[in-house]
Tab-separated table of C-alpha atoms in Angstrom:
chain	number	residue	atom	x	y	z
A	1	MET	CA	-28.840	-13.529	-9.241
A	2	ILE	CA	-29.121	-10.103	-7.379
A	3	ASN	CA	-27.299	-7.296	-9.216
A	4	ILE	CA	-25.653	-4.498	-7.279
A	5	LEU	CA	-24.442	-1.415	-9.117
A	6	PHE	CA	-21.604	0.512	-7.559
A	7	THR	CA	-21.263	4.119	-8.494
A	8	GLY	CA	-18.067	6.063	-7.795
A	9	ASN	CA	-14.539	6.807	-8.754
A	10	ASP	CA	-11.809	4.261	-9.285
A	11	SER	CA	-10.248	4.951	-5.838
A	12	SER	CA	-13.647	4.273	-4.066
A	13	TRP	CA	-14.186	1.149	-6.026
A	14	ASP	CA	-10.767	-0.130	-5.148
A	15	GLU	CA	-11.478	0.656	-1.531
A	16	TYR	CA	-14.994	-0.698	-1.158
A	17	ALA	CA	-15.302	-3.593	-3.561
A	18	PRO	CA	-13.340	-6.149	-1.733
A	19	HIS	CA	-15.191	-5.380	1.635
A	20	LEU	CA	-18.560	-5.344	-0.067
A	21	ASN	CA	-17.869	-8.759	-1.691
A	22	THR	CA	-16.658	-10.131	1.594
A	23	ALA	CA	-19.988	-8.902	3.376
A	24	PHE	CA	-22.127	-10.245	0.493
A	25	ALA	CA	-20.554	-13.695	0.834
A	26	SER	CA	-22.195	-14.116	4.210
A	27	LEU	CA	-25.721	-13.688	2.648
A	28	PRO	CA	-27.855	-16.727	1.798
A	29	PHE	CA	-28.199	-15.616	-1.868
A	30	LYS	CA	-25.933	-14.866	-4.681
A	31	LEU	CA	-25.020	-11.330	-5.527
A	32	HIS	CA	-23.154	-9.697	-8.400
A	33	LEU	CA	-21.243	-6.429	-7.708
A	34	ALA	CA	-20.253	-4.419	-10.699
A	35	ARG	CA	-19.804	-0.863	-11.933
A	36	ASP	CA	-21.330	-1.385	-15.341
A	37	LEU	CA	-24.766	-2.990	-15.451
A	38	PRO	CA	-27.806	-2.436	-17.695
A	39	ALA	CA	-30.113	-0.067	-15.718
A	40	ASP	CA	-33.098	-2.405	-16.007
A	41	GLN	CA	-31.196	-5.328	-14.452
A	42	VAL	CA	-30.033	-3.466	-11.378
A	43	ASP	CA	-31.537	-4.515	-8.016
A	44	TYR	CA	-29.620	-2.177	-5.603
A	45	ILE	CA	-27.519	0.808	-6.214
A	46	VAL	CA	-24.501	1.521	-3.783
A	47	PHE	CA	-23.896	5.233	-4.186
A	48	GLY	CA	-20.322	6.020	-3.256
A	49	GLY	CA	-17.280	8.096	-3.947
A	50	GLY	CA	-18.575	11.539	-3.049
A	51	GLU	CA	-19.765	12.099	-6.515
A	52	ALA	CA	-23.030	11.822	-8.325
A	53	PRO	CA	-22.410	9.903	-11.630
A	54	ILE	CA	-26.252	9.040	-12.007
A	55	SER	CA	-28.417	12.095	-12.845
A	56	ASP	CA	-31.337	10.128	-14.155
A	57	PHE	CA	-32.730	7.253	-12.069
A	58	ALA	CA	-35.771	6.639	-14.211
A	59	PRO	CA	-34.203	3.727	-16.139
A	60	PHE	CA	-33.692	1.802	-13.025
A	61	THR	CA	-37.083	0.180	-12.981
A	62	ARG	CA	-36.122	-2.888	-10.961
A	63	ALA	CA	-34.054	-1.231	-8.280
A	64	LYS	CA	-35.325	-1.487	-4.713
A	65	LEU	CA	-32.897	0.769	-2.970
A	66	VAL	CA	-30.171	3.462	-3.295
A	67	GLN	CA	-27.662	2.944	-0.430
A	68	ARG	CA	-25.466	6.013	0.200
A	69	LEU	CA	-22.019	5.396	1.619
A	70	TRP	CA	-21.973	8.665	3.394
A	71	ALA	CA	-24.093	10.349	5.897
A	72	GLY	CA	-24.909	13.340	3.727
A	73	VAL	CA	-27.436	13.155	0.977
A	74	GLU	CA	-27.860	16.738	-0.128
A	75	ASP	CA	-26.423	16.117	-3.590
A	76	ILE	CA	-29.039	13.480	-4.443
A	77	VAL	CA	-32.178	13.906	-2.246
A	78	GLY	CA	-33.627	16.552	-4.477
A	79	ASN	CA	-33.457	14.552	-7.681
A	80	ASP	CA	-36.956	14.284	-9.031
A	81	THR	CA	-36.170	11.023	-10.858
A	82	LEU	CA	-35.233	9.296	-7.706
A	83	THR	CA	-38.472	7.670	-6.654
A	84	ILE	CA	-37.134	4.519	-5.133
A	85	PRO	CA	-36.104	4.370	-1.415
A	86	LEU	CA	-32.898	6.231	-0.507
A	87	ALA	CA	-30.908	5.177	2.606
A	88	ARG	CA	-27.966	7.175	4.123
A	89	MET	CA	-25.020	5.632	5.896
A	90	VAL	CA	-25.549	5.307	9.605
A	91	GLY	CA	-22.713	3.437	11.413
A	92	GLY	CA	-19.977	2.362	9.181
A	93	GLY	CA	-17.512	3.937	11.608
A	94	LEU	CA	-18.995	7.437	11.017
A	95	ASP	CA	-20.355	7.747	14.567
A	96	GLN	CA	-17.294	6.417	16.419
A	97	GLY	CA	-14.998	8.633	14.365
A	98	MET	CA	-17.123	11.737	15.019
A	99	LEU	CA	-17.291	10.884	18.602
A	100	GLU	CA	-13.619	10.622	18.915
A	101	TRP	CA	-12.944	13.967	16.976
A	102	VAL	CA	-15.591	15.950	18.823
A	103	THR	CA	-14.616	14.742	22.205
A	104	GLY	CA	-11.007	15.370	21.491
A	105	HIS	CA	-11.577	19.019	20.592
A	106	VAL	CA	-14.155	19.651	23.338
A	107	LEU	CA	-11.593	18.412	25.801
A	108	ARG	CA	-8.814	20.427	24.033
A	109	HIS	CA	-10.685	23.710	24.471
A	110	HIS	CA	-12.058	22.812	27.894
A	111	LEU	CA	-8.631	22.234	29.348
A	112	GLY	CA	-7.035	25.133	27.398
A	113	MET	CA	-4.442	22.929	25.836
A	114	ASP	CA	-3.516	25.276	23.075
A	115	ALA	CA	-1.806	27.608	25.493
A	116	HIS	CA	0.597	24.946	26.588
A	117	ILE	CA	1.034	23.215	23.275
A	118	ASN	CA	1.874	26.505	21.553
A	119	GLY	CA	3.623	28.067	24.622
A	120	GLN	CA	6.850	26.092	24.766
A	121	ASP	CA	8.846	29.224	25.359
A	122	GLY	CA	10.101	28.888	28.934
A	123	VAL	CA	7.163	30.620	30.496
A	124	TRP	CA	5.505	28.717	33.410
A	125	ARG	CA	1.818	29.292	32.659
A	126	ASN	CA	-0.009	28.155	35.797
A	127	ASP	CA	-2.331	31.152	36.308
A	128	VAL	CA	-5.508	29.534	34.955
A	129	THR	CA	-6.895	26.211	36.276
A	130	PRO	CA	-9.672	24.842	34.071
A	131	PRO	CA	-13.023	24.186	35.524
A	132	LEU	CA	-14.265	20.696	35.929
A	133	ALA	CA	-16.516	19.159	33.195
A	134	GLN	CA	-19.575	19.690	35.152
A	135	GLN	CA	-18.964	23.478	35.162
A	136	ARG	CA	-18.602	23.621	31.320
A	137	PRO	CA	-21.942	23.558	29.509
A	138	VAL	CA	-21.801	22.174	25.961
A	139	THR	CA	-24.546	22.475	23.355
A	140	ILE	CA	-24.885	20.213	20.311
A	141	LEU	CA	-27.032	21.548	17.434
A	142	GLY	CA	-28.461	18.399	15.604
A	143	LEU	CA	-29.364	15.176	17.383
A	144	GLY	CA	-29.163	12.615	14.618
A	145	ALA	CA	-27.041	9.444	15.084
A	146	LEU	CA	-23.768	11.523	15.162
A	147	GLY	CA	-25.104	14.233	17.554
A	148	GLN	CA	-26.583	11.715	19.948
A	149	ALA	CA	-23.359	9.687	20.045
A	150	CYS	CA	-21.248	12.760	20.642
A	151	GLY	CA	-23.647	14.123	23.171
A	152	GLN	CA	-23.806	11.049	25.276
A	153	ALA	CA	-20.055	10.502	25.224
A	154	LEU	CA	-19.566	14.083	26.579
A	155	ALA	CA	-22.218	13.645	29.149
A	156	GLN	CA	-20.462	10.472	30.354
A	157	LEU	CA	-17.407	12.575	30.910
A	158	GLY	CA	-19.419	14.970	33.126
A	159	PHE	CA	-20.246	17.710	30.865
A	160	PRO	CA	-23.779	19.190	31.108
A	161	VAL	CA	-24.901	18.672	27.528
A	162	THR	CA	-27.858	20.364	25.807
A	163	GLY	CA	-28.967	19.062	22.529
A	164	TRP	CA	-31.175	21.021	19.945
A	165	SER	CA	-33.043	19.446	17.063
A	166	ARG	CA	-35.898	20.465	14.703
A	167	SER	CA	-38.196	18.138	16.346
A	168	GLN	CA	-38.309	17.247	20.109
A	169	LYS	CA	-36.352	14.323	21.137
A	170	SER	CA	-35.681	12.409	24.359
A	171	ILE	CA	-32.120	11.137	24.845
A	172	ASP	CA	-30.685	9.709	27.938
A	173	GLY	CA	-28.174	12.081	29.605
A	174	LEU	CA	-28.948	15.077	27.376
A	175	ASN	CA	-31.161	18.082	27.986
A	176	CYS	CA	-33.024	18.089	24.696
A	177	MET	CA	-34.622	21.208	23.249
A	178	SER	CA	-36.398	22.032	19.975
A	179	GLY	CA	-38.033	24.941	18.201
A	180	PRO	CA	-37.157	28.605	18.100
A	181	ASP	CA	-37.312	29.106	21.878
A	182	GLY	CA	-35.296	26.014	22.466
A	183	PHE	CA	-32.751	27.142	20.011
A	184	GLU	CA	-32.248	30.418	21.806
A	185	ALA	CA	-31.968	28.756	25.264
A	186	ALA	CA	-29.591	26.029	23.867
A	187	LEU	CA	-27.275	28.925	22.566
A	188	SER	CA	-27.378	31.105	25.570
A	189	SER	CA	-25.820	28.297	27.817
A	190	ALA	CA	-23.223	27.126	25.481
A	191	GLN	CA	-19.692	27.628	26.449
A	192	ILE	CA	-18.767	25.149	23.756
A	193	LEU	CA	-21.045	24.794	20.755
A	194	VAL	CA	-20.904	21.874	18.387
A	195	LEU	CA	-22.616	22.014	15.039
A	196	LEU	CA	-23.781	18.650	13.636
A	197	LEU	CA	-26.878	19.554	11.671
A	198	PRO	CA	-27.488	18.194	8.126
A	199	LYS	CA	-27.085	20.543	5.090
A	200	THR	CA	-30.558	21.550	4.000
A	201	PRO	CA	-32.021	24.942	2.960
A	202	ALA	CA	-33.477	25.299	6.387
A	203	THR	CA	-30.145	24.904	8.056
A	204	GLU	CA	-28.230	27.240	5.819
A	205	ASN	CA	-26.483	30.002	7.999
A	206	THR	CA	-27.934	28.526	11.236
A	207	LEU	CA	-25.131	30.238	13.096
A	208	ASP	CA	-25.494	33.794	11.741
A	209	ALA	CA	-24.682	37.089	13.494
A	210	ALA	CA	-27.946	36.965	15.485
A	211	ALA	CA	-27.405	33.403	16.696
A	212	ILE	CA	-23.666	34.047	17.577
A	213	ALA	CA	-24.853	37.129	19.649
A	214	LYS	CA	-26.832	34.778	21.836
A	215	LEU	CA	-23.762	32.761	22.805
A	216	PRO	CA	-21.995	33.617	25.967
A	217	LYS	CA	-18.902	35.967	25.634
A	218	GLY	CA	-15.832	33.750	25.112
A	219	ALA	CA	-17.728	30.747	23.790
A	220	VAL	CA	-15.969	28.246	21.421
A	221	VAL	CA	-17.586	27.080	18.199
A	222	ILE	CA	-16.725	23.628	16.781
A	223	ASN	CA	-18.058	22.702	13.324
A	224	PRO	CA	-17.614	19.174	11.992
A	225	GLY	CA	-21.031	19.216	10.387
A	226	ARG	CA	-21.345	21.253	7.173
A	227	GLY	CA	-19.667	24.493	6.052
A	228	GLY	CA	-23.001	26.163	5.131
A	229	LEU	CA	-24.276	26.010	8.664
A	230	ILE	CA	-22.136	29.146	9.566
A	231	ASP	CA	-22.209	32.627	8.218
A	232	ASP	CA	-18.345	32.856	7.650
A	233	GLN	CA	-18.251	36.740	7.898
A	234	ALA	CA	-20.343	36.874	11.040
A	235	LEU	CA	-18.061	34.301	12.655
A	236	LEU	CA	-14.869	36.123	11.738
A	237	ALA	CA	-16.419	39.377	13.090
A	238	ALA	CA	-17.358	37.733	16.354
A	239	LEU	CA	-13.804	36.424	16.779
A	240	ASP	CA	-12.290	39.852	15.986
A	241	GLN	CA	-14.597	41.513	18.518
A	242	ASP	CA	-13.623	38.893	21.163
A	243	HIS	CA	-17.189	37.674	21.519
A	244	LEU	CA	-16.030	34.224	20.552
A	245	SER	CA	-12.651	32.966	21.789
A	246	HIS	CA	-12.058	30.287	19.133
A	247	ALA	CA	-13.553	28.407	16.235
A	248	THR	CA	-12.351	24.894	15.229
A	249	LEU	CA	-13.635	24.260	11.705
A	250	ASP	CA	-13.607	20.907	9.760
A	251	THR	CA	-15.978	21.720	7.038
A	252	PHE	CA	-16.336	24.539	4.720
A	253	ARG	CA	-18.444	25.983	1.874
A	254	VAL	CA	-15.686	25.364	-0.627
A	255	GLU	CA	-13.340	22.412	-0.208
A	256	PRO	CA	-10.333	22.111	-0.283
A	257	LEU	CA	-10.183	25.448	1.571
A	258	THR	CA	-8.307	27.816	-0.726
A	259	PRO	CA	-4.769	28.909	0.415
A	260	GLU	CA	-5.863	32.579	0.645
A	261	ASP	CA	-8.938	31.922	2.804
A	262	PRO	CA	-8.732	34.136	6.050
A	263	PHE	CA	-9.466	31.060	8.269
A	264	TRP	CA	-5.980	29.761	7.646
A	265	SER	CA	-4.231	32.770	9.069
A	266	HIS	CA	-6.584	33.775	11.776
A	267	GLN	CA	-5.106	33.389	15.291
A	268	LYS	CA	-8.420	32.243	16.784
A	269	VAL	CA	-9.225	29.671	14.142
A	270	THR	CA	-8.117	26.020	13.873
A	271	VAL	CA	-8.701	24.406	10.418
A	272	THR	CA	-8.797	20.732	9.990
A	273	PRO	CA	-9.273	19.291	6.471
A	274	HIS	CA	-12.686	17.523	6.726
A	275	ILE	CA	-11.360	14.641	8.701
A	276	ALA	CA	-13.679	14.621	11.632
A	277	SER	CA	-15.314	11.441	10.453
A	278	ALA	CA	-15.191	9.200	7.506
A	279	THR	CA	-16.839	5.947	6.432
A	280	ARG	CA	-14.748	2.851	7.095
A	281	ALA	CA	-15.176	0.578	4.116
A	282	ASP	CA	-15.154	-2.707	6.032
A	283	LEU	CA	-17.872	-1.390	8.511
A	284	ALA	CA	-19.904	0.286	5.891
A	285	ALA	CA	-20.014	-2.911	3.743
A	286	GLU	CA	-21.738	-4.674	6.639
A	287	VAL	CA	-24.442	-1.933	6.852
A	288	VAL	CA	-24.962	-2.237	3.058
A	289	ALA	CA	-25.251	-6.050	3.248
A	290	GLU	CA	-27.744	-5.837	6.030
A	291	ASN	CA	-29.941	-3.411	4.130
A	292	ILE	CA	-29.865	-5.749	1.002
A	293	ALA	CA	-30.705	-8.692	3.259
A	294	ARG	CA	-33.685	-6.809	4.563
A	295	GLY	CA	-34.893	-5.799	1.232
A	296	GLU	CA	-34.745	-9.492	-0.069
A	297	ALA	CA	-36.604	-10.584	3.156
A	298	GLY	CA	-39.376	-8.027	2.632
A	299	LYS	CA	-38.430	-6.124	5.734
A	300	PRO	CA	-38.220	-2.361	6.049
A	301	PHE	CA	-35.020	-0.687	5.095
A	302	LEU	CA	-32.765	0.934	7.721
A	303	HIS	CA	-31.817	4.600	7.832
A	304	LEU	CA	-34.172	5.822	5.019
A	305	VAL	CA	-34.074	9.453	4.170
A	306	ASP	CA	-37.062	11.690	4.807
A	307	ARG	CA	-37.327	13.471	1.363
A	308	ASN	CA	-39.336	16.396	2.856
A	309	ALA	CA	-36.809	17.087	5.572
A	310	GLY	CA	-33.864	16.401	3.346
A	311	TYR	CA	-32.051	13.996	5.528
């Protein structure tokens, strides 16, 4: 018997347990999924629910893997007691959901749709014709699985897409840059900037006043990544000074965003409630089952976290 411990709240258990059991049924060995198991009898930990109910992993002496159900691991990666492999969720609907949200909002700003959606007042606004996609440079900061998927989708629509990452990458259809010089060049061409970096100490306030100043006047910022990637006050100042034309924000330092937060009332800010992408339980269960199958077959686990990098 292979014992799988699920950590998370009641709602996440109710959502994921049926799909996990269905996915496990296709494996050639017997698995037992539960929320309450003796630590020394646990073979795998499925870490879900957006909370961290385990603070000490030392008692889990038999465990082979902690599998996260989300892409982010910032709340667990620094735990000194976690010495067994940690895998983040890649796939599970996250990439497709992010691709759809990012593409939708890039097209919204590219086409100037807000002026018509919000301008149903009898005024015939045909004074501005949007450029074609090939005339609208887009930059994506962060070229992980989500950044790559979004960048390639936008490139297929005709946008010239520049991607920036900590280490140099080569991705079909994207102009890939890295390092400080690449960062400055990636910003300087971005009429639309999309932030998809992970949350680490090194990425805190990536988009600060100095970085914002390098963006072209009138640029749009789209952040479905992490709230801490942006210096909020610097962003508001750049919007008020008309250096940036708009910011569409899906993630924030404090969530839910408080009712009095200035982002709600700012005319150049669109707030969405952290809905850009979410794990789909049925698809995520297949990813979990595949990693357990690999572990039992002695194969390398997929999507392991680099503890030094933090993601």
